[in-house]
Amino acid sequence: MALSRSVVVIGGGIHGCAATYYLSKKLSDLRRRNEKEDDGESQNPRFQVTLLEREDKIACSASGQAGGFLAADWGDAATDQLHKQSFELHAQLAKELDIKSYRTIPTLQVRGGKRNENGLGGDTPTWLDGEIASARLMDDPTRTAQVTPAEVTNKLAQAAENLGAVIKTGQRVVGVVMEDDCVTGVRVRENERGDETVVPCTDVLICMGVWSTLASQWFGLPADAWPITGIKSTHCLWKQREAVRNDPYALFCAEDGRFGTHLEVYPRSDGSLYICGIGGSDYVEGDRLKEGGDCERATMVAANPSRVEAGSSCLKSMTSEASDAPDEIGACMRPCAPDARPLMGPVPGIANAYINAAHNCWGITWGPIAGKVMSELILDGKASLDLSAFRADRYTTKVSRRGRKQQTSDVGEQW
Ligand SMILES: Cc1cc2nc3c(=O)[nH]c(=O)nc-3n(C[C@H](O)[C@H](O)[C@H](O)COP(=O)(O)OP(=O)(O)OC[C@H]3O[C@@H](n4cnc5c(N)ncnc54)[C@H](O)[C@@H]3O)c2cc1C
């Protein structure tokens, strides 16, 4: 007879929503199998997954505001498997969940500067009509793609709900309830007075993006067990650019000393034009992420006006499509561990707790595969990928720091 499973996922970004979707799929299979095999003796085991998000909507953090660029073959030895498998899963999900923003897109490496009158050395979009010194194709155009991250994240949450998951927003998780080395519930802060309710669970999965760093102490681990920094940056968006809609290319621009930018430009299928990589990366950690800090929660993370100006000016120098001010500006944090690899696996020393966080600048690409393997780990006890490079105990004994100097810099973007 199957045992009841009640999994609580914390955080409504792409990682929480993808994990909730794949957990719900597996649990609904389990539910069906159990119903078929039920000989009348069973005690009606319960199969439930619940997602708890602090803000009042899903995808309000990096997963709603990122670029959404996907690359199949841009991984390193440890992450290549995540890139390749997730690239395939995005294409599958686009069909399964009717993700309208998904499409493959050619990607150019672009250098700004005096226009080369002999041509730019390859096919270029018509809207790249300004100061471009060179532009060359970076990869096989069928191996790079894009999505609008907010659409994917919301569709994963919606599909999970259709499979029976419970998605609750406005739920600030402040800790867990432990019995021996097992989690039995998740503590949710009810109000300013500090009243709490407990959501009981058989398993818990931490998907709180950069704020996952704060959760190590819930499990009695050292405060620096999961040293995740939030690398905060500003982005801008222009709406209704018809020329861009009709001739889509993603651009990776070389560092441009005139503006202090390292632009990434993503024309989206709805006709909008998005840029990030506009410099001024700000490394957020420690008290800034805690109660009272300026980045305590997703909706408090503010754009830097001087970087909006720099990014807009740089794009304007390259295309007449950005001659007016952006329609939207925003800022968010990408969660990054010192070795830039994700933390994916069991919480050290705890029988039924897991973490899936710190996916740095590839979190949208890796969302589907990370959610899928975490669902396998939690419900089957083993994952179909080798997760040894992503172990959640790799910083517990020795915390190494990122090689690059951490600083607030107005030059380029520090990936
Ligand atoms: C400017 C920028 C551009 C990017 N572009 C790309 C790209 O083109 N391609 C790509 O693959 N990746 C990209 N990324 C990276 C990607 O956006 C992130 O890696 C990914 O979105 C992280 O997802 P997440 O679900 O882990 O975290 P988040 O999206 O940050 O979600 C975490 C959620 O947890 C919630 N939460 C936190 N604390 C609590 C709590 N106590 N209780 C309940 N809920 C809580 C938060 O409110 C939030 O909703 C980009 C990142 C940035 C910043």
PDB file of C-alpha atoms and ligand atoms in Angstrom, residues 10-16 52-55 60-63 65-70 171-174 207-211 218 231 233 235 264 266 274 276 298 332-335 356-357 359-366 415, ligand 1:
ATOM      1  CA  ILE A  10       8.614  27.127  -0.880  1.00  0.00           C
ATOM      2  CA  GLY A  11       8.997  29.887  -3.491  1.00  0.00           C
ATOM      3  CA  GLY A  12       6.951  30.701  -6.599  1.00  0.00           C
ATOM      4  CA  GLY A  13       9.764  31.387  -9.079  1.00  0.00           C
ATOM      5  CA  ILE A  14      10.454  29.139 -12.067  1.00  0.00           C
ATOM      6  CA  HIS A  15      12.223  26.587  -9.831  1.00  0.00           C
ATOM      7  CA  GLY A  16       9.380  26.274  -7.343  1.00  0.00           C
ATOM      8  CA  LEU A  52       3.839  28.637  -0.825  1.00  0.00           C
ATOM      9  CA  GLU A  53       4.908  32.020  -2.250  1.00  0.00           C
ATOM     10  CA  ARG A  54       5.569  35.074  -0.128  1.00  0.00           C
ATOM     11  CA  GLU A  55       4.381  37.747  -2.578  1.00  0.00           C
ATOM     12  CA  CYS A  60       7.347  38.366  -9.076  1.00  0.00           C
ATOM     13  CA  SER A  61      11.116  37.983  -8.729  1.00  0.00           C
ATOM     14  CA  ALA A  62      13.909  37.066 -11.208  1.00  0.00           C
ATOM     15  CA  SER A  63      11.670  34.420 -12.794  1.00  0.00           C
ATOM     16  CA  GLN A  65      11.819  39.619 -15.043  1.00  0.00           C
ATOM     17  CA  ALA A  66      14.762  37.761 -16.574  1.00  0.00           C
ATOM     18  CA  GLY A  67      15.796  37.764 -20.222  1.00  0.00           C
ATOM     19  CA  GLY A  68      14.513  34.280 -21.052  1.00  0.00           C
ATOM     20  CA  PHE A  69      17.379  33.273 -23.345  1.00  0.00           C
ATOM     21  CA  LEU A  70      17.918  29.484 -23.660  1.00  0.00           C
ATOM     22  CA  GLN A 171       2.537  33.066   2.428  1.00  0.00           C
ATOM     23  CA  ARG A 172       5.755  34.107   4.130  1.00  0.00           C
ATOM     24  CA  VAL A 173       7.538  31.009   5.382  1.00  0.00           C
ATOM     25  CA  VAL A 174       9.684  31.732   8.446  1.00  0.00           C
ATOM     26  CA  CYS A 207      13.169  27.096  -3.926  1.00  0.00           C
ATOM     27  CA  MET A 208      13.443  30.620  -2.538  1.00  0.00           C
ATOM     28  CA  GLY A 209      16.010  31.937  -5.036  1.00  0.00           C
ATOM     29  CA  VAL A 210      18.590  34.123  -3.277  1.00  0.00           C
ATOM     30  CA  TRP A 211      16.566  34.066  -0.036  1.00  0.00           C
ATOM     31  CA  TRP A 218      15.961  26.488   9.811  1.00  0.00           C
ATOM     32  CA  ILE A 231      23.504  39.770  -8.026  1.00  0.00           C
ATOM     33  CA  SER A 233      20.782  44.346 -11.896  1.00  0.00           C
ATOM     34  CA  HIS A 235      16.624  45.885 -17.040  1.00  0.00           C
ATOM     35  CA  GLU A 264      22.043  41.495 -23.875  1.00  0.00           C
ATOM     36  CA  TYR A 266      16.107  40.055 -26.499  1.00  0.00           C
ATOM     37  CA  TYR A 274      14.110  43.713 -23.586  1.00  0.00           C
ATOM     38  CA  CYS A 276      19.715  43.519 -19.473  1.00  0.00           C
ATOM     39  CA  ALA A 298      11.249  40.596  -4.347  1.00  0.00           C
ATOM     40  CA  CYS A 332      15.866  41.688  -9.811  1.00  0.00           C
ATOM     41  CA  MET A 333      18.558  39.426  -8.373  1.00  0.00           C
ATOM     42  CA  ARG A 334      20.124  36.344  -9.841  1.00  0.00           C
ATOM     43  CA  PRO A 335      21.017  33.886  -7.083  1.00  0.00           C
ATOM     44  CA  ASN A 356      16.926  23.659  -5.430  1.00  0.00           C
ATOM     45  CA  ALA A 357      18.414  27.149  -5.680  1.00  0.00           C
ATOM     46  CA  HIS A 359      20.889  28.806 -10.639  1.00  0.00           C
ATOM     47  CA  ASN A 360      22.690  32.080 -11.382  1.00  0.00           C
ATOM     48  CA  CYS A 361      22.325  33.377 -14.955  1.00  0.00           C
ATOM     49  CA  TRP A 362      20.880  30.083 -16.312  1.00  0.00           C
ATOM     50  CA  GLY A 363      17.899  29.651 -14.016  1.00  0.00           C
ATOM     51  CA  ILE A 364      15.294  30.039 -16.761  1.00  0.00           C
ATOM     52  CA  THR A 365      17.086  27.572 -19.049  1.00  0.00           C
ATOM     53  CA  TRP A 366      17.550  25.011 -16.260  1.00  0.00           C
ATOM     54  CA  TRP A 415      28.481  37.201 -14.820  1.00  0.00           C
TER      55      TRP A 415
HETATM   56  C1  LIG B   1      18.590  40.468 -15.263  1.00  0.00           C
HETATM   57  C2  LIG B   1      18.559  38.967 -15.315  1.00  0.00           C
HETATM   58  C3  LIG B   1      18.465  38.321 -16.542  1.00  0.00           C
HETATM   59  C4  LIG B   1      18.457  36.930 -16.608  1.00  0.00           C
HETATM   60  N1  LIG B   1      18.356  36.324 -17.833  1.00  0.00           N
HETATM   61  C5  LIG B   1      18.325  34.976 -17.915  1.00  0.00           C
HETATM   62  C6  LIG B   1      18.221  34.345 -19.183  1.00  0.00           C
HETATM   63  O1  LIG B   1      18.157  35.027 -20.214  1.00  0.00           O
HETATM   64  N2  LIG B   1      18.226  32.982 -19.238  1.00  0.00           N
HETATM   65  C7  LIG B   1      18.310  32.213 -18.108  1.00  0.00           C
HETATM   66  O2  LIG B   1      18.336  30.983 -18.226  1.00  0.00           O
HETATM   67  N3  LIG B   1      18.371  32.790 -16.870  1.00  0.00           N
HETATM   68  C8  LIG B   1      18.392  34.153 -16.749  1.00  0.00           C
HETATM   69  N4  LIG B   1      18.490  34.757 -15.522  1.00  0.00           N
HETATM   70  C9  LIG B   1      18.576  33.921 -14.304  1.00  0.00           C
HETATM   71  C10 LIG B   1      17.195  33.508 -13.773  1.00  0.00           C
HETATM   72  O3  LIG B   1      16.314  34.597 -13.849  1.00  0.00           O
HETATM   73  C11 LIG B   1      17.273  33.025 -12.314  1.00  0.00           C
HETATM   74  O4  LIG B   1      18.313  32.096 -12.143  1.00  0.00           O
HETATM   75  C12 LIG B   1      15.956  32.328 -11.923  1.00  0.00           C
HETATM   76  O5  LIG B   1      14.857  33.141 -12.265  1.00  0.00           O
HETATM   77  C13 LIG B   1      15.921  32.016 -10.436  1.00  0.00           C
HETATM   78  O6  LIG B   1      14.693  31.393 -10.190  1.00  0.00           O
HETATM   79  P1  LIG B   1      14.251  30.927  -8.732  1.00  0.00           P
HETATM   80  O7  LIG B   1      12.927  30.311  -8.862  1.00  0.00           O
HETATM   81  O8  LIG B   1      15.351  30.142  -8.112  1.00  0.00           O
HETATM   82  O9  LIG B   1      14.214  32.292  -7.885  1.00  0.00           O
HETATM   83  P2  LIG B   1      13.213  33.536  -7.915  1.00  0.00           P
HETATM   84  O10 LIG B   1      12.684  33.798  -9.265  1.00  0.00           O
HETATM   85  O11 LIG B   1      13.939  34.646  -7.228  1.00  0.00           O
HETATM   86  O12 LIG B   1      12.007  33.054  -7.025  1.00  0.00           O
HETATM   87  C14 LIG B   1      12.148  32.857  -5.639  1.00  0.00           C
HETATM   88  C15 LIG B   1      10.778  33.060  -5.010  1.00  0.00           C
HETATM   89  O13 LIG B   1      10.839  32.698  -3.618  1.00  0.00           O
HETATM   90  C16 LIG B   1       9.988  33.574  -2.905  1.00  0.00           C
HETATM   91  N5  LIG B   1      10.379  33.566  -1.495  1.00  0.00           N
HETATM   92  C17 LIG B   1      11.529  34.048  -0.958  1.00  0.00           C
HETATM   93  N6  LIG B   1      11.513  33.908   0.371  1.00  0.00           N
HETATM   94  C18 LIG B   1      10.321  33.314   0.694  1.00  0.00           C
HETATM   95  C19 LIG B   1       9.724  32.906   1.929  1.00  0.00           C
HETATM   96  N7  LIG B   1      10.346  33.091   3.103  1.00  0.00           N
HETATM   97  N8  LIG B   1       8.483  32.333   1.884  1.00  0.00           N
HETATM   98  C20 LIG B   1       7.842  32.142   0.703  1.00  0.00           C
HETATM   99  N9  LIG B   1       8.366  32.521  -0.488  1.00  0.00           N
HETATM  100  C21 LIG B   1       9.604  33.090  -0.488  1.00  0.00           C
HETATM  101  C22 LIG B   1      10.243  34.924  -3.589  1.00  0.00           C
HETATM  102  O14 LIG B   1       9.222  35.875  -3.299  1.00  0.00           O
HETATM  103  C23 LIG B   1      10.326  34.523  -5.054  1.00  0.00           C
HETATM  104  O15 LIG B   1       9.072  34.601  -5.699  1.00  0.00           O
HETATM  105  C24 LIG B   1      18.523  36.154 -15.422  1.00  0.00           C
HETATM  106  C25 LIG B   1      18.601  36.805 -14.188  1.00  0.00           C
HETATM  107  C26 LIG B   1      18.624  38.191 -14.119  1.00  0.00           C
HETATM  108  C27 LIG B   1      18.696  38.863 -12.787  1.00  0.00           C
END
